[in-house]
mmCIF file of C-alpha atoms and ligand atoms in Angstrom:
data_model
loop_
_atom_site.group_PDB
_atom_site.id
_atom_site.type_symbol
_atom_site.label_atom_id
_atom_site.label_comp_id
_atom_site.label_asym_id
_atom_site.label_seq_id
_atom_site.Cartn_x
_atom_site.Cartn_y
_atom_site.Cartn_z
ATOM 1 C CA UNK A 432 12.526 20.043 -17.312
ATOM 2 C CA UNK A 433 10.040 22.728 -16.352
ATOM 3 C CA UNK A 434 7.807 21.881 -13.431
ATOM 4 C CA UNK A 435 5.047 23.914 -11.869
ATOM 5 C CA UNK A 436 6.190 25.684 -8.694
ATOM 6 C CA UNK A 437 5.002 24.166 -5.401
ATOM 7 C CA UNK A 438 2.145 25.965 -3.607
ATOM 8 C CA UNK A 439 3.316 28.839 -1.424
ATOM 9 C CA UNK A 440 4.489 27.846 2.019
ATOM 10 C CA UNK A 441 4.899 24.201 1.113
ATOM 11 C CA UNK A 442 7.988 22.172 0.517
ATOM 12 C CA UNK A 443 8.831 20.495 -2.723
ATOM 13 C CA UNK A 444 6.237 18.587 -4.688
ATOM 14 C CA UNK A 445 5.675 15.147 -3.184
ATOM 15 C CA UNK A 446 4.780 11.867 -4.843
ATOM 16 C CA UNK A 447 2.037 9.512 -3.717
ATOM 17 C CA UNK A 448 2.882 7.220 -0.812
ATOM 18 C CA UNK A 449 2.587 3.467 -1.429
ATOM 19 C CA UNK A 450 0.719 1.259 0.981
ATOM 20 C CA UNK A 451 0.662 -2.564 1.340
ATOM 21 C CA UNK A 452 -1.674 -4.787 3.337
ATOM 22 C CA UNK A 453 -0.787 -7.995 5.168
ATOM 23 C CA UNK A 454 -1.865 -10.265 8.000
ATOM 24 C CA UNK A 455 -3.254 -13.710 8.816
ATOM 25 C CA UNK A 456 -5.637 -15.452 6.402
ATOM 26 C CA UNK A 457 -9.334 -14.551 6.891
ATOM 27 C CA UNK A 458 -8.670 -11.408 8.904
ATOM 28 C CA UNK A 459 -10.370 -9.404 6.132
ATOM 29 C CA UNK A 460 -7.508 -8.087 3.988
ATOM 30 C CA UNK A 461 -9.342 -8.578 0.695
ATOM 31 C CA UNK A 462 -12.598 -7.234 2.023
ATOM 32 C CA UNK A 463 -10.875 -4.205 3.518
ATOM 33 C CA UNK A 464 -9.197 -3.455 0.176
ATOM 34 C CA UNK A 465 -12.594 -3.749 -1.521
ATOM 35 C CA UNK A 466 -14.140 -1.403 1.005
ATOM 36 C CA UNK A 467 -11.362 1.152 0.611
ATOM 37 C CA UNK A 468 -11.769 0.978 -3.182
ATOM 38 C CA UNK A 469 -15.539 1.313 -3.123
ATOM 39 C CA UNK A 470 -16.286 4.530 -4.944
ATOM 40 C CA UNK A 471 -19.872 5.381 -4.024
ATOM 41 C CA UNK A 472 -19.276 6.977 -0.656
ATOM 42 C CA UNK A 473 -21.999 9.166 0.791
ATOM 43 C CA UNK A 474 -22.272 12.450 -0.984
ATOM 44 C CA UNK A 475 -21.532 11.065 -4.402
ATOM 45 C CA UNK A 476 -18.813 9.362 -6.316
ATOM 46 C CA UNK A 477 -15.258 9.595 -5.107
ATOM 47 C CA UNK A 478 -13.989 10.304 -8.560
ATOM 48 C CA UNK A 479 -10.875 9.184 -10.282
ATOM 49 C CA UNK A 480 -10.057 6.017 -8.353
ATOM 50 C CA UNK A 481 -8.271 3.899 -10.924
ATOM 51 C CA UNK A 482 -7.388 0.266 -11.132
ATOM 52 C CA UNK A 483 -3.745 0.042 -12.094
ATOM 53 C CA UNK A 484 -1.377 -2.813 -12.763
ATOM 54 C CA UNK A 485 -1.143 -4.541 -9.372
ATOM 55 C CA UNK A 486 -2.403 -1.517 -7.491
ATOM 56 C CA UNK A 487 -5.250 0.924 -6.976
ATOM 57 C CA UNK A 488 -4.641 4.653 -7.224
ATOM 58 C CA UNK A 489 -6.618 7.149 -5.135
ATOM 59 C CA UNK A 490 -6.323 10.739 -6.302
ATOM 60 C CA UNK A 491 -6.263 13.140 -3.393
ATOM 61 C CA UNK A 492 -9.869 14.244 -4.033
ATOM 62 C CA UNK A 493 -11.062 10.689 -3.526
ATOM 63 C CA UNK A 494 -9.085 10.463 -0.285
ATOM 64 C CA UNK A 495 -10.501 13.830 0.788
ATOM 65 C CA UNK A 496 -14.064 12.588 0.238
ATOM 66 C CA UNK A 497 -13.442 9.313 1.985
ATOM 67 C CA UNK A 498 -11.961 11.035 5.030
ATOM 68 C CA UNK A 499 -14.496 13.892 5.170
ATOM 69 C CA UNK A 500 -16.187 12.445 8.294
ATOM 70 C CA UNK A 501 -12.879 12.871 10.143
ATOM 71 C CA UNK A 502 -13.256 16.650 10.050
ATOM 72 C CA UNK A 503 -15.103 16.626 13.400
ATOM 73 C CA UNK A 504 -12.005 15.223 15.054
ATOM 74 C CA UNK A 505 -8.922 16.133 13.089
ATOM 75 C CA UNK A 506 -7.684 18.685 10.631
ATOM 76 C CA UNK A 507 -5.687 17.449 7.696
ATOM 77 C CA UNK A 508 -3.659 19.013 4.955
ATOM 78 C CA UNK A 509 -3.323 17.221 1.659
ATOM 79 C CA UNK A 510 0.254 17.539 0.503
ATOM 80 C CA UNK A 511 0.545 14.399 -1.619
ATOM 81 C CA UNK A 512 -1.164 13.921 -5.000
ATOM 82 C CA UNK A 513 -2.806 10.673 -3.912
ATOM 83 C CA UNK A 514 -2.317 7.254 -2.405
ATOM 84 C CA UNK A 515 -1.251 4.060 -4.155
ATOM 85 C CA UNK A 516 -2.470 0.842 -2.560
ATOM 86 C CA UNK A 517 -0.863 -2.437 -3.644
ATOM 87 C CA UNK A 518 -3.600 -4.950 -4.492
ATOM 88 C CA UNK A 519 -1.861 -8.186 -3.557
ATOM 89 C CA UNK A 520 -2.885 -8.994 -0.024
ATOM 90 C CA UNK A 521 -1.104 -11.434 2.223
ATOM 91 C CA UNK A 522 2.581 -11.471 2.298
ATOM 92 C CA UNK A 523 3.091 -12.200 -1.373
ATOM 93 C CA UNK A 524 4.028 -8.636 -2.039
ATOM 94 C CA UNK A 525 6.574 -8.853 0.761
ATOM 95 C CA UNK A 526 7.988 -12.369 0.613
ATOM 96 C CA UNK A 527 8.439 -12.041 -3.122
ATOM 97 C CA UNK A 528 10.676 -9.084 -2.623
ATOM 98 C CA UNK A 529 14.196 -10.152 -3.418
ATOM 99 C CA UNK A 530 15.648 -6.821 -2.577
ATOM 100 C CA UNK A 531 16.139 -5.776 1.017
ATOM 101 C CA UNK A 532 16.454 -2.208 -0.052
ATOM 102 C CA UNK A 533 13.243 -2.166 -2.016
ATOM 103 C CA UNK A 534 11.176 0.944 -1.646
ATOM 104 C CA UNK A 535 8.004 -0.806 -2.730
ATOM 105 C CA UNK A 536 6.049 0.010 0.386
ATOM 106 C CA UNK A 537 6.140 3.231 2.399
ATOM 107 C CA UNK A 538 3.625 2.091 4.948
ATOM 108 C CA UNK A 539 1.923 -1.232 5.649
ATOM 109 C CA UNK A 540 -1.442 -2.134 7.141
ATOM 110 C CA UNK A 541 -1.228 -5.179 9.405
ATOM 111 C CA UNK A 542 -4.744 -6.573 9.722
ATOM 112 C CA UNK A 543 -5.694 -8.331 12.972
ATOM 113 C CA UNK A 544 -9.119 -9.877 13.613
ATOM 114 C CA UNK A 545 -10.381 -8.347 16.873
ATOM 115 C CA UNK A 546 -12.167 -11.628 17.707
ATOM 116 C CA UNK A 547 -9.068 -13.797 17.163
ATOM 117 C CA UNK A 548 -6.152 -11.617 18.209
ATOM 118 C CA UNK A 549 -2.626 -12.463 17.068
ATOM 119 C CA UNK A 550 -2.381 -15.598 14.883
ATOM 120 C CA UNK A 551 0.473 -17.501 13.243
ATOM 121 C CA UNK A 552 0.775 -15.327 10.142
ATOM 122 C CA UNK A 553 0.338 -12.194 12.234
ATOM 123 C CA UNK A 554 3.589 -13.094 13.959
ATOM 124 C CA UNK A 555 5.275 -13.831 10.607
ATOM 125 C CA UNK A 556 4.031 -10.518 9.264
ATOM 126 C CA UNK A 557 5.457 -8.688 12.268
ATOM 127 C CA UNK A 558 8.832 -10.357 11.642
ATOM 128 C CA UNK A 559 8.730 -9.382 7.959
ATOM 129 C CA UNK A 560 7.850 -5.782 8.742
ATOM 130 C CA UNK A 561 10.636 -5.650 11.263
ATOM 131 C CA UNK A 562 13.185 -7.191 8.843
ATOM 132 C CA UNK A 563 12.295 -4.600 6.256
ATOM 133 C CA UNK A 564 12.072 -1.785 8.786
ATOM 134 C CA UNK A 565 8.705 -0.976 7.244
ATOM 135 C CA UNK A 566 6.517 1.454 9.183
ATOM 136 C CA UNK A 567 3.034 0.067 9.733
ATOM 137 C CA UNK A 568 -0.315 0.561 11.401
ATOM 138 C CA UNK A 569 -2.627 -2.118 12.798
ATOM 139 C CA UNK A 570 -6.171 -2.369 11.447
ATOM 140 C CA UNK A 571 -8.112 -4.105 14.208
ATOM 141 C CA UNK A 572 -10.792 -5.492 11.929
ATOM 142 C CA UNK A 573 -14.309 -6.967 12.344
ATOM 143 C CA UNK A 574 -15.421 -4.600 15.107
ATOM 144 C CA UNK A 575 -18.983 -5.127 13.837
ATOM 145 C CA UNK A 576 -18.762 -8.623 15.307
ATOM 146 C CA UNK A 577 -18.593 -7.305 18.859
ATOM 147 C CA UNK A 578 -21.821 -8.391 20.536
ATOM 148 C CA UNK A 579 -24.600 -5.823 19.983
ATOM 149 C CA UNK A 580 -22.426 -3.484 17.857
ATOM 150 C CA UNK A 581 -24.588 -0.684 16.416
ATOM 151 C CA UNK A 582 -23.370 0.059 12.933
ATOM 152 C CA UNK A 583 -23.194 3.427 11.206
ATOM 153 C CA UNK A 584 -21.965 2.640 7.694
ATOM 154 C CA UNK A 585 -18.758 4.360 6.539
ATOM 155 C CA UNK A 586 -18.594 6.407 9.726
ATOM 156 C CA UNK A 587 -15.437 7.319 11.566
ATOM 157 C CA UNK A 588 -14.637 4.816 14.285
ATOM 158 C CA UNK A 589 -14.512 7.560 16.868
ATOM 159 C CA UNK A 590 -18.045 8.749 16.242
ATOM 160 C CA UNK A 591 -19.433 5.213 15.965
ATOM 161 C CA UNK A 592 -17.712 4.182 19.151
ATOM 162 C CA UNK A 593 -19.197 7.061 21.155
ATOM 163 C CA UNK A 594 -22.650 5.854 20.115
ATOM 164 C CA UNK A 595 -22.180 2.256 21.313
ATOM 165 C CA UNK A 596 -23.892 0.827 24.407
ATOM 166 C CA UNK A 597 -21.736 0.489 27.512
ATOM 167 C CA UNK A 598 -21.422 -3.304 27.154
ATOM 168 C CA UNK A 599 -19.987 -2.963 23.640
ATOM 169 C CA UNK A 600 -17.469 -0.409 24.844
ATOM 170 C CA UNK A 601 -16.456 -2.780 27.614
ATOM 171 C CA UNK A 602 -16.020 -5.778 25.311
ATOM 172 C CA UNK A 603 -14.014 -3.639 22.916
ATOM 173 C CA UNK A 604 -11.727 -2.434 25.695
ATOM 174 C CA UNK A 605 -11.143 -5.963 27.002
ATOM 175 C CA UNK A 606 -10.251 -7.311 23.572
ATOM 176 C CA UNK A 607 -8.087 -4.292 22.773
ATOM 177 C CA UNK A 608 -6.171 -4.682 26.046
ATOM 178 C CA UNK A 609 -5.539 -8.385 25.372
ATOM 179 C CA UNK A 610 -4.224 -7.618 21.908
ATOM 180 C CA UNK A 611 -2.010 -4.811 23.202
ATOM 181 C CA UNK A 612 -0.482 -7.232 25.698
ATOM 182 C CA UNK A 613 0.061 -9.823 22.935
ATOM 183 C CA UNK A 614 1.732 -7.173 20.774
ATOM 184 C CA UNK A 615 3.974 -6.117 23.627
ATOM 185 C CA UNK A 616 5.060 -9.762 23.955
ATOM 186 C CA UNK A 617 6.274 -9.352 20.378
ATOM 187 C CA UNK A 618 8.214 -6.310 21.436
ATOM 188 C CA UNK A 619 5.714 -3.811 20.076
ATOM 189 C CA UNK A 620 4.249 -0.974 22.064
ATOM 190 C CA UNK A 621 0.868 -0.031 20.668
ATOM 191 C CA UNK A 622 -1.892 2.487 21.259
ATOM 192 C CA UNK A 623 -5.236 3.429 19.758
ATOM 193 C CA UNK A 624 -4.246 5.883 17.049
ATOM 194 C CA UNK A 625 -6.039 8.898 18.549
ATOM 195 C CA UNK A 626 -4.497 8.268 21.953
ATOM 196 C CA UNK A 627 -1.045 7.729 20.517
ATOM 197 C CA UNK A 628 1.169 10.595 21.637
ATOM 198 C CA UNK A 629 4.369 9.061 20.296
ATOM 199 C CA UNK A 630 3.872 7.749 16.797
ATOM 200 C CA UNK A 631 7.547 6.916 16.353
ATOM 201 C CA UNK A 632 7.659 4.582 19.379
ATOM 202 C CA UNK A 633 4.095 3.229 19.504
ATOM 203 C CA UNK A 634 2.312 1.384 16.732
ATOM 204 C CA UNK A 635 -1.080 2.958 16.025
ATOM 205 C CA UNK A 636 -4.180 0.768 16.144
ATOM 206 C CA UNK A 637 -7.208 1.652 14.005
ATOM 207 C CA UNK A 638 -10.391 -0.314 14.701
ATOM 208 C CA UNK A 639 -12.218 -1.104 11.448
ATOM 209 C CA UNK A 640 -15.042 -3.066 9.907
ATOM 210 C CA UNK A 641 -14.594 -4.090 6.293
ATOM 211 C CA UNK A 642 -18.320 -4.910 6.241
ATOM 212 C CA UNK A 643 -19.808 -1.633 7.491
ATOM 213 C CA UNK A 644 -16.885 0.557 6.420
ATOM 214 C CA UNK A 645 -16.573 2.005 9.922
ATOM 215 C CA UNK A 646 -13.002 3.007 10.699
ATOM 216 C CA UNK A 647 -12.018 3.135 7.035
ATOM 217 C CA UNK A 648 -11.969 6.974 7.080
ATOM 218 C CA UNK A 649 -9.777 6.817 10.192
ATOM 219 C CA UNK A 650 -7.431 4.371 8.473
ATOM 220 C CA UNK A 651 -7.027 6.503 5.360
ATOM 221 C CA UNK A 652 -6.622 9.621 7.467
ATOM 222 C CA UNK A 653 -3.862 7.965 9.480
ATOM 223 C CA UNK A 654 -2.022 6.620 6.427
ATOM 224 C CA UNK A 655 -1.946 10.099 4.974
ATOM 225 C CA UNK A 656 -1.028 11.723 8.260
ATOM 226 C CA UNK A 657 1.894 9.377 8.918
ATOM 227 C CA UNK A 658 3.311 9.468 5.405
ATOM 228 C CA UNK A 659 2.957 13.226 4.925
ATOM 229 C CA UNK A 660 4.267 14.231 8.321
ATOM 230 C CA UNK A 661 6.890 11.598 8.982
ATOM 231 C CA UNK A 662 8.077 10.498 5.558
ATOM 232 C CA UNK A 663 8.018 13.579 3.411
ATOM 233 C CA UNK A 664 11.715 13.063 2.678
ATOM 234 C CA UNK A 665 11.048 9.630 1.174
ATOM 235 C CA UNK A 666 8.208 11.106 -0.851
ATOM 236 C CA UNK A 667 10.327 13.708 -2.645
ATOM 237 C CA UNK A 668 10.652 13.129 -6.347
ATOM 238 C CA UNK A 669 14.033 11.689 -7.230
ATOM 239 C CA UNK A 670 15.957 12.012 -10.443
ATOM 240 C CA UNK A 671 16.746 8.313 -10.298
ATOM 241 C CA UNK A 672 14.238 5.531 -10.661
ATOM 242 C CA UNK A 673 13.024 3.273 -7.870
ATOM 243 C CA UNK A 674 10.985 0.406 -9.224
ATOM 244 C CA UNK A 675 10.149 -3.179 -8.262
ATOM 245 C CA UNK A 676 9.015 -6.113 -10.409
ATOM 246 C CA UNK A 677 5.751 -7.465 -8.975
ATOM 247 C CA UNK A 678 4.955 -10.163 -11.526
ATOM 248 C CA UNK A 679 6.159 -11.718 -14.747
ATOM 249 C CA UNK A 680 3.320 -12.508 -17.163
ATOM 250 C CA UNK A 681 2.821 -13.608 -20.754
ATOM 251 C CA UNK A 682 0.280 -11.353 -22.470
ATOM 252 C CA UNK A 683 -1.112 -12.038 -25.926
ATOM 253 C CA UNK A 684 0.341 -9.622 -28.436
ATOM 254 C CA UNK A 685 3.124 -8.484 -26.101
ATOM 255 C CA UNK A 686 4.996 -11.679 -25.189
ATOM 256 C CA UNK A 687 6.475 -11.849 -21.701
ATOM 257 C CA UNK A 688 5.820 -8.647 -19.797
ATOM 258 C CA UNK A 689 6.649 -7.465 -16.297
ATOM 259 C CA UNK A 690 4.262 -5.719 -13.932
ATOM 260 C CA UNK A 691 6.193 -3.060 -12.105
ATOM 261 C CA UNK A 692 5.496 -0.677 -9.266
ATOM 262 C CA UNK A 693 7.289 2.574 -10.008
ATOM 263 C CA UNK A 694 7.926 4.044 -6.560
ATOM 264 C CA UNK A 695 9.908 7.050 -7.648
ATOM 265 C CA UNK A 696 11.129 8.876 -10.736
ATOM 266 C CA UNK A 697 10.014 8.454 -14.344
ATOM 267 C CA UNK A 698 9.993 5.627 -16.871
ATOM 268 C CA UNK A 699 10.033 6.351 -20.598
ATOM 269 C CA UNK A 700 9.493 4.288 -23.696
ATOM 270 C CA UNK A 701 12.897 3.256 -25.028
ATOM 271 C CA UNK A 702 14.603 3.437 -21.599
ATOM 272 C CA UNK A 703 17.358 0.889 -21.123
ATOM 273 C CA UNK A 704 16.539 -1.178 -18.045
ATOM 274 C CA UNK A 705 18.465 -3.646 -15.899
ATOM 275 C CA UNK A 706 16.794 -6.284 -13.748
ATOM 276 C CA UNK A 707 17.465 -9.573 -12.098
ATOM 277 C CA UNK A 708 16.981 -12.781 -14.132
ATOM 278 C CA UNK A 709 17.082 -16.433 -13.082
ATOM 279 C CA UNK A 710 20.114 -17.053 -15.347
ATOM 280 C CA UNK A 711 21.811 -13.726 -14.917
ATOM 281 C CA UNK A 712 21.063 -10.034 -15.264
ATOM 282 C CA UNK A 713 18.650 -8.890 -17.956
ATOM 283 C CA UNK A 714 19.433 -5.744 -19.915
ATOM 284 C CA UNK A 715 16.793 -4.633 -22.386
ATOM 285 C CA UNK A 716 14.900 -1.613 -23.719
ATOM 286 C CA UNK A 717 11.324 -0.701 -22.833
ATOM 287 C CA UNK A 718 9.216 -1.366 -25.917
ATOM 288 C CA UNK A 719 5.889 -0.333 -24.402
ATOM 289 C CA UNK A 720 4.619 1.181 -21.152
ATOM 290 C CA UNK A 721 1.091 -0.014 -20.554
ATOM 291 C CA UNK A 722 -1.700 0.775 -18.119
ATOM 292 C CA UNK A 723 -5.209 -0.728 -18.157
ATOM 293 C CA UNK A 724 -7.853 0.956 -20.285
ATOM 294 C CA UNK A 725 -10.333 2.889 -18.093
ATOM 295 C CA UNK A 726 -13.462 0.771 -17.528
ATOM 296 C CA UNK A 727 -15.663 2.982 -19.651
ATOM 297 C CA UNK A 728 -13.413 2.538 -22.654
ATOM 298 C CA UNK A 729 -13.352 -1.249 -22.571
ATOM 299 C CA UNK A 730 -15.105 -1.526 -25.920
ATOM 300 C CA UNK A 731 -11.904 -0.194 -27.500
ATOM 301 C CA UNK A 732 -9.891 -2.905 -29.132
ATOM 302 C CA UNK A 733 -6.891 -2.936 -26.822
ATOM 303 C CA UNK A 734 -7.052 -3.677 -23.155
ATOM 304 C CA UNK A 735 -4.148 -1.302 -22.558
ATOM 305 C CA UNK A 736 -3.236 2.334 -22.991
ATOM 306 C CA UNK A 737 0.311 3.063 -24.260
ATOM 307 C CA UNK A 738 2.385 5.794 -22.636
ATOM 308 C CA UNK A 739 5.495 7.628 -23.775
ATOM 309 C CA UNK A 740 6.309 8.410 -20.163
ATOM 310 C CA UNK A 741 4.944 7.585 -16.713
ATOM 311 C CA UNK A 742 5.610 9.248 -13.371
ATOM 312 C CA UNK A 743 5.741 7.732 -9.873
ATOM 313 C CA UNK A 744 3.946 6.429 -8.006
ATOM 314 C CA UNK A 745 2.046 3.952 -10.144
ATOM 315 C CA UNK A 746 1.698 0.382 -11.320
ATOM 316 C CA UNK A 747 2.644 -0.191 -14.947
ATOM 317 C CA UNK A 748 3.156 -3.087 -17.332
ATOM 318 C CA UNK A 749 6.399 -3.120 -19.312
ATOM 319 C CA UNK A 750 6.780 -4.958 -22.610
ATOM 320 C CA UNK A 751 10.352 -5.636 -23.747
ATOM 321 C CA UNK A 752 12.505 -8.400 -25.210
ATOM 322 C CA UNK A 753 14.206 -11.021 -23.042
ATOM 323 C CA UNK A 754 11.924 -10.819 -20.012
ATOM 324 C CA UNK A 755 11.195 -14.575 -19.885
ATOM 325 C CA UNK A 756 13.571 -15.226 -16.971
ATOM 326 C CA UNK A 757 12.788 -12.044 -15.032
ATOM 327 C CA UNK A 758 12.505 -12.579 -11.271
ATOM 328 C CA UNK A 759 9.554 -11.081 -9.465
ATOM 329 C CA UNK A 760 10.499 -9.045 -6.448
ATOM 330 C CA UNK A 761 13.688 -7.713 -7.980
ATOM 331 C CA UNK A 762 14.552 -4.084 -8.411
ATOM 332 C CA UNK A 763 14.449 -2.491 -11.813
ATOM 333 C CA UNK A 764 17.114 0.070 -12.697
ATOM 334 C CA UNK A 765 17.274 2.505 -15.595
ATOM 335 C CA UNK A 766 20.636 3.086 -17.263
ATOM 336 C CA UNK A 767 21.372 6.805 -17.414
ATOM 337 C CA UNK A 768 24.031 8.462 -19.595
ATOM 338 C CA UNK A 769 26.524 8.528 -16.711
ATOM 339 C CA UNK A 770 25.805 5.021 -15.428
ATOM 340 C CA UNK A 771 28.037 1.965 -15.544
ATOM 341 C CA UNK A 772 25.871 -0.814 -16.943
ATOM 342 C CA UNK A 773 28.123 -3.610 -15.604
ATOM 343 C CA UNK A 774 27.923 -2.243 -12.090
ATOM 344 C CA UNK A 775 24.147 -2.114 -12.328
ATOM 345 C CA UNK A 776 24.064 -5.715 -13.539
ATOM 346 C CA UNK A 777 25.983 -6.743 -10.424
ATOM 347 C CA UNK A 778 23.686 -4.672 -8.239
ATOM 348 C CA UNK A 779 20.460 -6.302 -9.396
ATOM 349 C CA UNK A 780 21.949 -9.794 -9.118
ATOM 350 C CA UNK A 781 22.876 -9.102 -5.494
ATOM 351 C CA UNK A 782 19.163 -9.153 -4.810
ATOM 352 C CA UNK A 783 18.958 -12.771 -5.964
ATOM 353 C CA UNK A 784 22.110 -14.213 -4.468
ATOM 354 C CA UNK A 785 21.535 -12.467 -1.171
ATOM 355 C CA UNK A 786 18.136 -14.052 -0.786
ATOM 356 C CA UNK A 787 18.357 -17.478 -2.401
ATOM 357 C CA UNK A 788 16.530 -19.045 0.536
ATOM 358 C CA UNK A 789 13.355 -17.224 -0.331
ATOM 359 C CA UNK A 790 13.362 -18.047 -4.059
ATOM 360 C CA UNK A 791 10.391 -20.244 -4.842
ATOM 361 C CA UNK A 792 10.434 -22.970 -7.455
ATOM 362 C CA UNK A 793 7.623 -21.672 -9.618
HETATM 363 P P1 GDP B 1150 -8.362 -12.347 3.860
HETATM 364 O O1 GDP B 1150 -8.078 -13.820 3.790
HETATM 365 O O2 GDP B 1150 -7.577 -11.695 4.960
HETATM 366 O O3 GDP B 1150 -8.249 -11.629 2.556
HETATM 367 O O4 GDP B 1150 -9.895 -12.235 4.377
HETATM 368 P P2 GDP B 1150 -11.226 -11.911 3.547
HETATM 369 O O5 GDP B 1150 -11.265 -10.491 3.145
HETATM 370 O O6 GDP B 1150 -11.372 -12.922 2.460
HETATM 371 O O7 GDP B 1150 -12.331 -12.131 4.673
HETATM 372 C C1 GDP B 1150 -12.488 -13.386 5.300
HETATM 373 C C2 GDP B 1150 -13.924 -13.528 5.792
HETATM 374 O O8 GDP B 1150 -14.184 -12.591 6.814
HETATM 375 C C3 GDP B 1150 -14.947 -13.265 4.696
HETATM 376 O O9 GDP B 1150 -16.034 -14.140 4.894
HETATM 377 C C4 GDP B 1150 -15.358 -11.841 4.945
HETATM 378 O O10 GDP B 1150 -16.659 -11.563 4.501
HETATM 379 C C5 GDP B 1150 -15.269 -11.740 6.455
HETATM 380 N N1 GDP B 1150 -14.935 -10.384 6.903
HETATM 381 C C6 GDP B 1150 -13.894 -9.614 6.498
HETATM 382 N N2 GDP B 1150 -13.899 -8.442 7.137
HETATM 383 C C7 GDP B 1150 -14.952 -8.447 7.971
HETATM 384 C C8 GDP B 1150 -15.488 -7.511 8.920
HETATM 385 O O11 GDP B 1150 -14.981 -6.404 9.133
HETATM 386 N N3 GDP B 1150 -16.600 -7.897 9.615
HETATM 387 C C9 GDP B 1150 -17.193 -9.119 9.429
HETATM 388 N N4 GDP B 1150 -18.284 -9.399 10.157
HETATM 389 N N5 GDP B 1150 -16.718 -10.017 8.552
HETATM 390 C C10 GDP B 1150 -15.619 -9.701 7.827
#
């Protein structure tokens, strides 16, 4: 296959990093996702943000616009084509994962409410992240609830913070210190992201408000910074496919379909796929690769656009026979000409048997 050469001085072409969000209930995960998605940032529309199957895709231009206010503080290169954010908040997207080796998430956002500190599900989330060796950042959310906080919508945290009265700065520091101590009791060293000199040893904390949008540019900037600089190896395009089943759904006109996050490689119509099923491995051929119709085109008769081929990273719906017993959270493999189908069937079933304790009854 012919691909366009990478820009001079750069490495190989990278794919979009994938980001998940988790944390205790009511910390603001949903609201933060909404705020990140919001397209009408100052200076016009951040174009091209698309709602995908189970995820939202931000083309690099949208990220560039949303992080523009960071320019006063930090320089950034944009080496990835965009950012894919998984829409399911909470731990669903993690606990559902049957496969330990899943590459679903490159970086996670652990949301902590600055007014409440660490809560029950925060601790569970930390355990999950640790089990999966998933890199993460902390969004210290609801900073607008600090007494007398002066808000500057969609501003960088750093600029907003400089403009706060002394009492607000003091309250912030006190709460931050308490939370850092609580994190260290969980075995985590942490530091405000712009004071963090050792990103591989210290977890970075980004203060945010999902209501005013303050800190959201900082958060996006950091996600990009960490994935581009520290994970470029994982973001190289691979010849083999890395994909995870998010959900199994019946859709009128298509029968049982699976919603899949394609983390790496390509999927093509007609590909022979292997995935984990409740009663044994499923081997079938992709009948259709579907993504949602862009909003503007909704008057068209189908809700979905068909594709001959899709390229990572993205969320896509797959229609095929025999998907009724598919298990969400399992890996999806594509059988290549050299591959041993039986071996692949064993591989995907390992995901299920290895993790029977986490299989729900639904
Ligand atoms: P989730 O359960 O973690 O998804 O939390 P939600 O996004 O549903 O938010 C829970 C509540 O907190 C809602 O009433 C939100 O409006 C509110 N909330 C979320 N983020 C913020 C924030 O940054 N500041 C303030 N003041 N309220 C917030």
